[in-house]
Short mmCIF file of C-alpha atoms in Angstrom, two decimals:
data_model
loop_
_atom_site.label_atom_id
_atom_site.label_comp_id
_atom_site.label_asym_id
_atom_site.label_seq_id
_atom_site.Cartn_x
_atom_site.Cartn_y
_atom_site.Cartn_z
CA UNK A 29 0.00 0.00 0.00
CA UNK A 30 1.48 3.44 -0.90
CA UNK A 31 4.60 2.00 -2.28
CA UNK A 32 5.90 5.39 -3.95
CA UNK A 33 9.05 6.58 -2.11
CA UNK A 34 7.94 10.20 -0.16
CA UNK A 35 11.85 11.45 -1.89
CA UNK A 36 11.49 10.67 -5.60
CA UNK A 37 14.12 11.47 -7.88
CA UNK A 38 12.66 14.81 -9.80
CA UNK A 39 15.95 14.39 -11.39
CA UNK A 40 15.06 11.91 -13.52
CA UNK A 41 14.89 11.94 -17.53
CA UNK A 42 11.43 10.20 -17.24
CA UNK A 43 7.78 11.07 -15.95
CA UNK A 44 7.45 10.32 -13.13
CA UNK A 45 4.02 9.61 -10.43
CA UNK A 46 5.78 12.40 -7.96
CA UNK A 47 5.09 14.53 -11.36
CA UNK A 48 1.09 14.74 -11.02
CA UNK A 49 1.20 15.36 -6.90
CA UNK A 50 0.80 18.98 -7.64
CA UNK A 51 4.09 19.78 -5.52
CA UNK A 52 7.77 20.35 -6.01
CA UNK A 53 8.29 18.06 -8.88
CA UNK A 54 4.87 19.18 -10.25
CA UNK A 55 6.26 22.52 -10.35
CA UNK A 56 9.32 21.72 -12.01
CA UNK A 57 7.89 20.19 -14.87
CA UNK A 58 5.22 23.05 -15.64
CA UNK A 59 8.65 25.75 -15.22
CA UNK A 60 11.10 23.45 -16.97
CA UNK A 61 8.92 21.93 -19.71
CA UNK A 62 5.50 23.41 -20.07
CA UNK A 63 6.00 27.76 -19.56
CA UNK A 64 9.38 27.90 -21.69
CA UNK A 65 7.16 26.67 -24.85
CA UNK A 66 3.56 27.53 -24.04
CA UNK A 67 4.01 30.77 -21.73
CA UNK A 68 2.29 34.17 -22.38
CA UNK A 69 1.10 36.87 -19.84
CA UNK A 70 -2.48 35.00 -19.05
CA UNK A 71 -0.83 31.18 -19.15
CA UNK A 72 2.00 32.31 -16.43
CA UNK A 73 -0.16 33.35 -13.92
CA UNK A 74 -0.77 29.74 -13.50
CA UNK A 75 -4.62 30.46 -11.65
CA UNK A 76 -6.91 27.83 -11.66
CA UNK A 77 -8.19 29.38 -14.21
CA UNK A 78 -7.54 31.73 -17.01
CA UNK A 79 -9.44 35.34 -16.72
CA UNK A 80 -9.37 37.45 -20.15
CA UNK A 81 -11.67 40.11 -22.52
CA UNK A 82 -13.15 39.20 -25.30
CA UNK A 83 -16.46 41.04 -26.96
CA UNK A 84 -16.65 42.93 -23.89
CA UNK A 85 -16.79 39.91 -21.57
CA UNK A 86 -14.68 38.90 -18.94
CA UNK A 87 -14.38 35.49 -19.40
CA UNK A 88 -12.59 32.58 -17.10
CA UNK A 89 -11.81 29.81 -19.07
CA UNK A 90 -10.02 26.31 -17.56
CA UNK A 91 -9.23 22.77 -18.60
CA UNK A 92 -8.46 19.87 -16.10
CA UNK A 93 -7.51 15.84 -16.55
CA UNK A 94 -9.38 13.71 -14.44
CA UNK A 95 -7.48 10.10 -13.85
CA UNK A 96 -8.95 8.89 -10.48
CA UNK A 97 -8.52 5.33 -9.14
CA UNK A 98 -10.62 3.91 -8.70
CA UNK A 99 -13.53 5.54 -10.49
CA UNK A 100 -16.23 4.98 -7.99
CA UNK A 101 -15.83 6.29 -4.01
CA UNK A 102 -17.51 6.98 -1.04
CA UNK A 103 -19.37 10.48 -1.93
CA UNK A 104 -18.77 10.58 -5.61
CA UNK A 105 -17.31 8.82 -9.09
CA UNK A 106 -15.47 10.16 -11.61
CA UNK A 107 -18.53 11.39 -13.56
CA UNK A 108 -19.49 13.67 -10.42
CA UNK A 109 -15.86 14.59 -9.84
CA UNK A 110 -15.20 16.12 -13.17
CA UNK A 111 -17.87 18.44 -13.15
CA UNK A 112 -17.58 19.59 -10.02
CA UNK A 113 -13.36 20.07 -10.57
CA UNK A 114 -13.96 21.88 -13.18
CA UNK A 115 -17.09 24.25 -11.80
CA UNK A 116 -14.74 25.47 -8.66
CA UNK A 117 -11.66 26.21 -11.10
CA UNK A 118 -14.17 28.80 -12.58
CA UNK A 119 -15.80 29.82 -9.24
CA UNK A 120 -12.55 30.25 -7.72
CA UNK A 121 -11.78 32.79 -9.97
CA UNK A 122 -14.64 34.61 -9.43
CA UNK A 123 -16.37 33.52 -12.25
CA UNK A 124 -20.33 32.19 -12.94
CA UNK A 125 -19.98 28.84 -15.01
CA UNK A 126 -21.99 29.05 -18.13
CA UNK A 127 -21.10 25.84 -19.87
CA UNK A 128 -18.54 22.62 -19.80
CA UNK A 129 -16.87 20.41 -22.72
CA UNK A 130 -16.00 16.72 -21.85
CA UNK A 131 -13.69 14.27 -23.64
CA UNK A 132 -13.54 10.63 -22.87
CA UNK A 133 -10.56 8.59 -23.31
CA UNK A 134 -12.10 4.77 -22.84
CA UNK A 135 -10.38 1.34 -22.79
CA UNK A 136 -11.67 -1.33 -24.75
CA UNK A 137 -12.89 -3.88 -22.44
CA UNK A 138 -14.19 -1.26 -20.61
CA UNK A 139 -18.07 -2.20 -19.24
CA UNK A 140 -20.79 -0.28 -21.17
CA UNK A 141 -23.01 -0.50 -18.55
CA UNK A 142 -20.60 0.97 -16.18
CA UNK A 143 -20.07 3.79 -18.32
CA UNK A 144 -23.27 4.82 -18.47
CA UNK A 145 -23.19 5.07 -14.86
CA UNK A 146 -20.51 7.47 -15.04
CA UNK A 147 -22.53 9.50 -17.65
CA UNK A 148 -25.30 9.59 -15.94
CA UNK A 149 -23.30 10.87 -12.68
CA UNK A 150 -21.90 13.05 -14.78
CA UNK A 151 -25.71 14.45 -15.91
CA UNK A 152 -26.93 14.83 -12.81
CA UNK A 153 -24.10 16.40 -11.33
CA UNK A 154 -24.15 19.35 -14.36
CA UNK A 155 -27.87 19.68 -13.77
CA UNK A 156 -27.58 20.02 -10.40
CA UNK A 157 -24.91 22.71 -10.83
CA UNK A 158 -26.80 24.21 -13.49
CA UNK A 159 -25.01 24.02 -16.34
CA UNK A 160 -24.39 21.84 -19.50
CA UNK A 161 -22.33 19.77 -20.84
CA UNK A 162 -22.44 21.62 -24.47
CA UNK A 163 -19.29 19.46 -26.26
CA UNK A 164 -17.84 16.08 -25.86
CA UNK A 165 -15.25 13.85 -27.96
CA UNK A 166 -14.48 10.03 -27.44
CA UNK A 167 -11.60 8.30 -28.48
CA UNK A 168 -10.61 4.23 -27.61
CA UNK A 169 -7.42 2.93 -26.78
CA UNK A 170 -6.70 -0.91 -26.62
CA UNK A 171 -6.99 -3.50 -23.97
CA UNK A 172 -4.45 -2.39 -21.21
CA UNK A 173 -2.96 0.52 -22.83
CA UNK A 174 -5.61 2.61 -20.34
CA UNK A 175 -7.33 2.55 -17.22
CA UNK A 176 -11.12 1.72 -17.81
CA UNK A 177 -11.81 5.77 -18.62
CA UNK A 178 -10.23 9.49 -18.31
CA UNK A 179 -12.06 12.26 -18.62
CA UNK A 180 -10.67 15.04 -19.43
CA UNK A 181 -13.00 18.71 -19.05
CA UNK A 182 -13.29 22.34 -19.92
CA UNK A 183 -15.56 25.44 -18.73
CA UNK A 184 -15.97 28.74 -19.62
CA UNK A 185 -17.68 31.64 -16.88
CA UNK A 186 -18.33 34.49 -17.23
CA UNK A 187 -15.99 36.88 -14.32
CA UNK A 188 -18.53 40.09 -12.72
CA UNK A 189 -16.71 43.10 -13.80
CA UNK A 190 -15.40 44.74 -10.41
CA UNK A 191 -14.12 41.03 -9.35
CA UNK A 192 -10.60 41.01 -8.64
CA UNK A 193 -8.89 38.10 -7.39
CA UNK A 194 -5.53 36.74 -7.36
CA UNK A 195 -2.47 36.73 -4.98
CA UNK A 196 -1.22 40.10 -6.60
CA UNK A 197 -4.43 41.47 -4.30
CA UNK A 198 -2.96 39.53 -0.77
CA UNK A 199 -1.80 42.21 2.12
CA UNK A 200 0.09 41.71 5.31
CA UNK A 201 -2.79 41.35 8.05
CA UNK A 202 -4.99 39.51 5.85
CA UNK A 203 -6.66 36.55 7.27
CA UNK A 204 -6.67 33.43 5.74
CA UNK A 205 -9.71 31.25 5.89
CA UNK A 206 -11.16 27.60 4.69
CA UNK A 207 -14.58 26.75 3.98
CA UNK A 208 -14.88 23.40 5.66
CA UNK A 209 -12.91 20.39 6.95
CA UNK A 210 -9.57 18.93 5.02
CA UNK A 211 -9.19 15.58 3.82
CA UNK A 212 -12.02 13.73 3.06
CA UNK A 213 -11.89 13.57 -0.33
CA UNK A 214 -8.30 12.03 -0.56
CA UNK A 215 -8.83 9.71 2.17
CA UNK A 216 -12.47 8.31 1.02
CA UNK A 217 -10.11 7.52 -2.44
CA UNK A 218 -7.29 5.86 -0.53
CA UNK A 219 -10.03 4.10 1.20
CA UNK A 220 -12.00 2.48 -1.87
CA UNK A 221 -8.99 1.95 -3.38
CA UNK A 222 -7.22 0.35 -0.43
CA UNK A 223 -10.31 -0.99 0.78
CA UNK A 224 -9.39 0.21 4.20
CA UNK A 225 -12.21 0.18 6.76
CA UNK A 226 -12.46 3.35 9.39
CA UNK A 227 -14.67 2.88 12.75
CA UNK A 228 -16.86 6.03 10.81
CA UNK A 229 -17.59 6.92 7.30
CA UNK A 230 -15.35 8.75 5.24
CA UNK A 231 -17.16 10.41 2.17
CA UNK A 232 -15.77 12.81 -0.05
CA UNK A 233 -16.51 16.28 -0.12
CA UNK A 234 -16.98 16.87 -3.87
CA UNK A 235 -19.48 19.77 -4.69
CA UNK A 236 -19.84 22.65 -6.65
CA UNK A 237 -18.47 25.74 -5.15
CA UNK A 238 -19.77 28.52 -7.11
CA UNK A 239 -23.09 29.38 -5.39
CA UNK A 240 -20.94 29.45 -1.97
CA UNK A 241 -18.27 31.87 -3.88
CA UNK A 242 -21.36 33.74 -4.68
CA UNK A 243 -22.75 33.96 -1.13
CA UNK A 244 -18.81 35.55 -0.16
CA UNK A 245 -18.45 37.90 -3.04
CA UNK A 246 -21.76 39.26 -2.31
CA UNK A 247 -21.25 39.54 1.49
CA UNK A 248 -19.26 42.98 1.55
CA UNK A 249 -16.23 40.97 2.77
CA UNK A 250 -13.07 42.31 0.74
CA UNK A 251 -11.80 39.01 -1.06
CA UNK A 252 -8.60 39.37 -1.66
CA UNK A 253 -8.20 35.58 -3.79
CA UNK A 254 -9.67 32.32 -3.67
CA UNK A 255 -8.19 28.66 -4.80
CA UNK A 256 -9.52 24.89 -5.36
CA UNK A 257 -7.16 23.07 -2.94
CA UNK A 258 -7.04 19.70 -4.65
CA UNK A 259 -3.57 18.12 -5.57
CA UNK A 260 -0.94 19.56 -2.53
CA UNK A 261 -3.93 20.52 -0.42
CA UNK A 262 -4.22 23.48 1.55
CA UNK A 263 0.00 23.51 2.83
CA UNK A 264 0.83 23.83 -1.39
CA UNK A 265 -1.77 25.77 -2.17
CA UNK A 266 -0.51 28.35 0.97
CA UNK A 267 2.89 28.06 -0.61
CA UNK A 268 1.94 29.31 -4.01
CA UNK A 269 0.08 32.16 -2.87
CA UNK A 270 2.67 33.39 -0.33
CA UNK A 271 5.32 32.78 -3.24
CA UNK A 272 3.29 34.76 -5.66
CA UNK A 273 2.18 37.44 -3.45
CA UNK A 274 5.46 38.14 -1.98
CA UNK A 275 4.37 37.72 1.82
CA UNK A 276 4.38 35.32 4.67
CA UNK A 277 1.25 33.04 6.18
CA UNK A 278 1.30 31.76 9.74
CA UNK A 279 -1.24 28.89 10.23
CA UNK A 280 -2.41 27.65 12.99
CA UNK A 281 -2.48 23.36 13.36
CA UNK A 282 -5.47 23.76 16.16
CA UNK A 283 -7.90 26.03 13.88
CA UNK A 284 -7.71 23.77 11.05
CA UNK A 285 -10.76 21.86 10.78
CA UNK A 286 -9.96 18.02 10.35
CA UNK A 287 -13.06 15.22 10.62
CA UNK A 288 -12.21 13.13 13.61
CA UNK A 289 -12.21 9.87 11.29
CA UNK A 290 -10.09 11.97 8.71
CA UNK A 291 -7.50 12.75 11.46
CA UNK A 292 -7.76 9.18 12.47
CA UNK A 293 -7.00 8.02 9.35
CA UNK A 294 -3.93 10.35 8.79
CA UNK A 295 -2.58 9.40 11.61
CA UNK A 296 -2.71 5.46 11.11
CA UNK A 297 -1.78 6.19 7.29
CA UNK A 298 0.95 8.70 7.94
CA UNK A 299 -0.19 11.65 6.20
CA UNK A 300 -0.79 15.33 6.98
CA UNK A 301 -4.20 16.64 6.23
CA UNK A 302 -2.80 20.25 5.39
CA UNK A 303 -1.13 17.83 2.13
CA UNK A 304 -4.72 15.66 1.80
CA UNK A 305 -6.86 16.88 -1.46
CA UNK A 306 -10.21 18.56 -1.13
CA UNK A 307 -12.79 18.60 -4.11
CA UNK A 308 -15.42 20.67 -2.22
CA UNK A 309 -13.38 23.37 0.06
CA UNK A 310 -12.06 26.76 -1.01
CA UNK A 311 -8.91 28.63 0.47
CA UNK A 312 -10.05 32.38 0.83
CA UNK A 313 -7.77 34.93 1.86
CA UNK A 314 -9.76 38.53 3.18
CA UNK A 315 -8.86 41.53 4.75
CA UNK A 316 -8.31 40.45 8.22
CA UNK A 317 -10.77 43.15 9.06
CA UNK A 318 -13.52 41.43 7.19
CA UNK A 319 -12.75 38.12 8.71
CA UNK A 320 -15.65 37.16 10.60
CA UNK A 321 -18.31 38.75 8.07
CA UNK A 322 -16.93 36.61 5.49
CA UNK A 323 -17.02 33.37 7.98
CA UNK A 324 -20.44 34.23 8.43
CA UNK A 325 -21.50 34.43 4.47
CA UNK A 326 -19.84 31.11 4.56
CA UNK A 327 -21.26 29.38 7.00
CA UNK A 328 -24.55 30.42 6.25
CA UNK A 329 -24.48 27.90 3.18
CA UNK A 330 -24.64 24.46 3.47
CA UNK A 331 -21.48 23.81 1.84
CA UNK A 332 -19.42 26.54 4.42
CA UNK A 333 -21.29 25.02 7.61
CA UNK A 334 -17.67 24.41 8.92
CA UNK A 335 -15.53 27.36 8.13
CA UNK A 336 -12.97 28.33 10.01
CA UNK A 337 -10.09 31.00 10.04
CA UNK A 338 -6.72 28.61 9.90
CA UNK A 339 -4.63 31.46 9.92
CA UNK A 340 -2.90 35.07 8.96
CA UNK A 341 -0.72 37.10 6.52
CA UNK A 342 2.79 38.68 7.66
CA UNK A 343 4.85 40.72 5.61
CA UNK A 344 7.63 38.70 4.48
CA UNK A 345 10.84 38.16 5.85
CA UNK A 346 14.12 36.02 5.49
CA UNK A 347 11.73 32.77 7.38
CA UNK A 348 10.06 29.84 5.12
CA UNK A 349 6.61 31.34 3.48
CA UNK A 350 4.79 29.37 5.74
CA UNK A 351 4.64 28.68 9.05
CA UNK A 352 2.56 25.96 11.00
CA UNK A 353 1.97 27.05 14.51
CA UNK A 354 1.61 23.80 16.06
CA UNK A 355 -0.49 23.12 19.44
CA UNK A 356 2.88 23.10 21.80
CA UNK A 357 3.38 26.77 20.72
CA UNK A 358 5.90 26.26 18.12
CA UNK A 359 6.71 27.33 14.70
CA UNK A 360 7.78 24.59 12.01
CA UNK A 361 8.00 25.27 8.34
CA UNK A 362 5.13 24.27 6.73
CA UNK A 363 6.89 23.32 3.20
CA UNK A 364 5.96 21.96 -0.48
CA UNK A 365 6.03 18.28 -0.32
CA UNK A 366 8.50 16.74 -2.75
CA UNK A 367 6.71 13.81 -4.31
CA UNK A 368 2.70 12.59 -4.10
CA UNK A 369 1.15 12.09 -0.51
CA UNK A 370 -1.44 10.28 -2.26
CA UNK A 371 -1.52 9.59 -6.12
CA UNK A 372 -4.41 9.47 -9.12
CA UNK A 373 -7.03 11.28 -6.44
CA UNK A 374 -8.20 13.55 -8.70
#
């Protein structure tokens, strides 16, 4: 179980699974290989998604690969999962989703009836979300050159003029918030695919985010930037932002909200939940003045019932970007993990 060294070698000539964890090596592929051949002003931001003009629209437009294993968990499937990945990369940016694209990439062999399953989770998922799935390719491989079905997905929203987000927008004294508990999507994957029993249910939180952005941008809260911590959880997704803005962020290990069978599970397993993918929770960062207005816009939806403030923004200084204030008092360096925690989650 969880064979995959925690140290790969990211210098290696070959893709690698540390690669996808949406860390250190992930990073170094997207700056060595991807940016020096793709890269333009709206590409190198690297947001969740991509926020640009056209016809007098602000538009937020985003793309996302969905290899999960296995394809079917506690609280979701692949089908769900893709639509709501690719809902909170728009909603994160501020933007309302208008409509989605899906390609599938099947193996032959592959059941048809549990395809249409997928589909069908898929369907109800969009309509539930209310939008549409408005363009869709298939292509087969053969017998064991896939894994049953990928899906890959695109959206396009449509960004409020007057919405501003990104880390470019992050201040010193800012407060740093989460909309819910970490972990439960990546360890209700680890469990199906383990088949590891817990003494409570662990389901995963994937949802659709962008009524709840809604219900914060609306609030009067200043919203300084939002993400989608999936791949690298909330500890990557911390790093990137304090990187990008230029600051520091001190988080605190006690505020963080972490499901009792979640934690349990961690702590059997080895893993950190900061590290632990989310498909339903948003990262906010505020004005630390408009802290508790925006926890309250949160947790007034169903899908923010357990927000919490996790933590603050310093100005920078010569310490690590982040900082985990643990519950002995201490400060530890809350880093970007080298390799995958947990791989194919998302």
């Amino acid at each position: 179980m969880m064979a995959e060294c925690p140290l790969p070698d990211d210098g290696a000539d070959t893709v690698l699974l540390g690669h996808g964890s949406g860390g250190r090596m992930s990073a170094r592929l997207i700056g060595e290989v991807f940016l020096p051949a793709l890269g333009n002003p709206i590409l190198d931001r690297l947001g969740d998604s991509a926020v640009f003009d056209a016809g007098g629209l602000r538009l937020a437009f985003t793309t996302d690969a969905f290899v999960v294993h296995p394809l079917r968990f506690p609280g979701g499937d692949l089908g769900s999962l893709a639509v709501h990945g690719t809902i909170n990369d728009l909603a994160v940016a501020g933007a309302r989703p208008l409509v989605l694209s899906a390609a599938f990439i099947l193996e032959e062999g592959y059941p048809l009836a549990e395809l249409r399953g997928l589909v069908a989770s898929m369907r109800a998922a969009a309509r539930d979300a209310e939008v549409h799935v408005v363009a869709a390719d298939t292509k087969v491989v053969e017998r064991g050159k896939g894994d049953g079905v990928y899906v890959t997905t695109s959206g396009i929203g449509i960004v409020p003029r007057g919405v501003e987000l990104g880390p470019e927008c992050i201040r010193p004294g800012d407060a740093v918030l989460v909309s819910g508990p970490l972990g439960d999507h990546g360890i209700a994957v680890l469990s199906a695919r383990e088949g590891i029993a817990f003494d409570t249910d662990v389901v995963s939180d994937s949802a659709a985010l962008h009524h709840l952005v809604g219900a914060l941008l609306t609030s009067g809260a200043a919203v300084r930037c939002l993400r989608d911590p999936t791949r690298g959880g909330v500890a990557t997704v911390a790093n990137e932002l304090a990187r990008a803005a230029g600051v520091a962020m001190r988080l605190d290990e006690t505020a963080v909200p972490v499901r009792p069978g979640v934690r349990a599970a961690c702590e059997m397993l080895g893993l950190d939940p900061l590290y632990v993918a989310c498909e339903g929770r948003l990262l906010a960062v505020v004005a630390g003045a408009d802290a508790e207005r925006a926890l309250a816009a949160l947790r007034a939806h169903p899908l923010g019932a357990g927000a919490a403030r996790i933590g603050d923004v310093d100005a920078a200084d010569d310490g690590p970007p982040v900082r985990l204030r643990t519950p002995f008092g201490s400060l530890r360096a809350l880093d970007v993990l080298p390799g995958a925690q947990l791989p194919r989650i998302c």
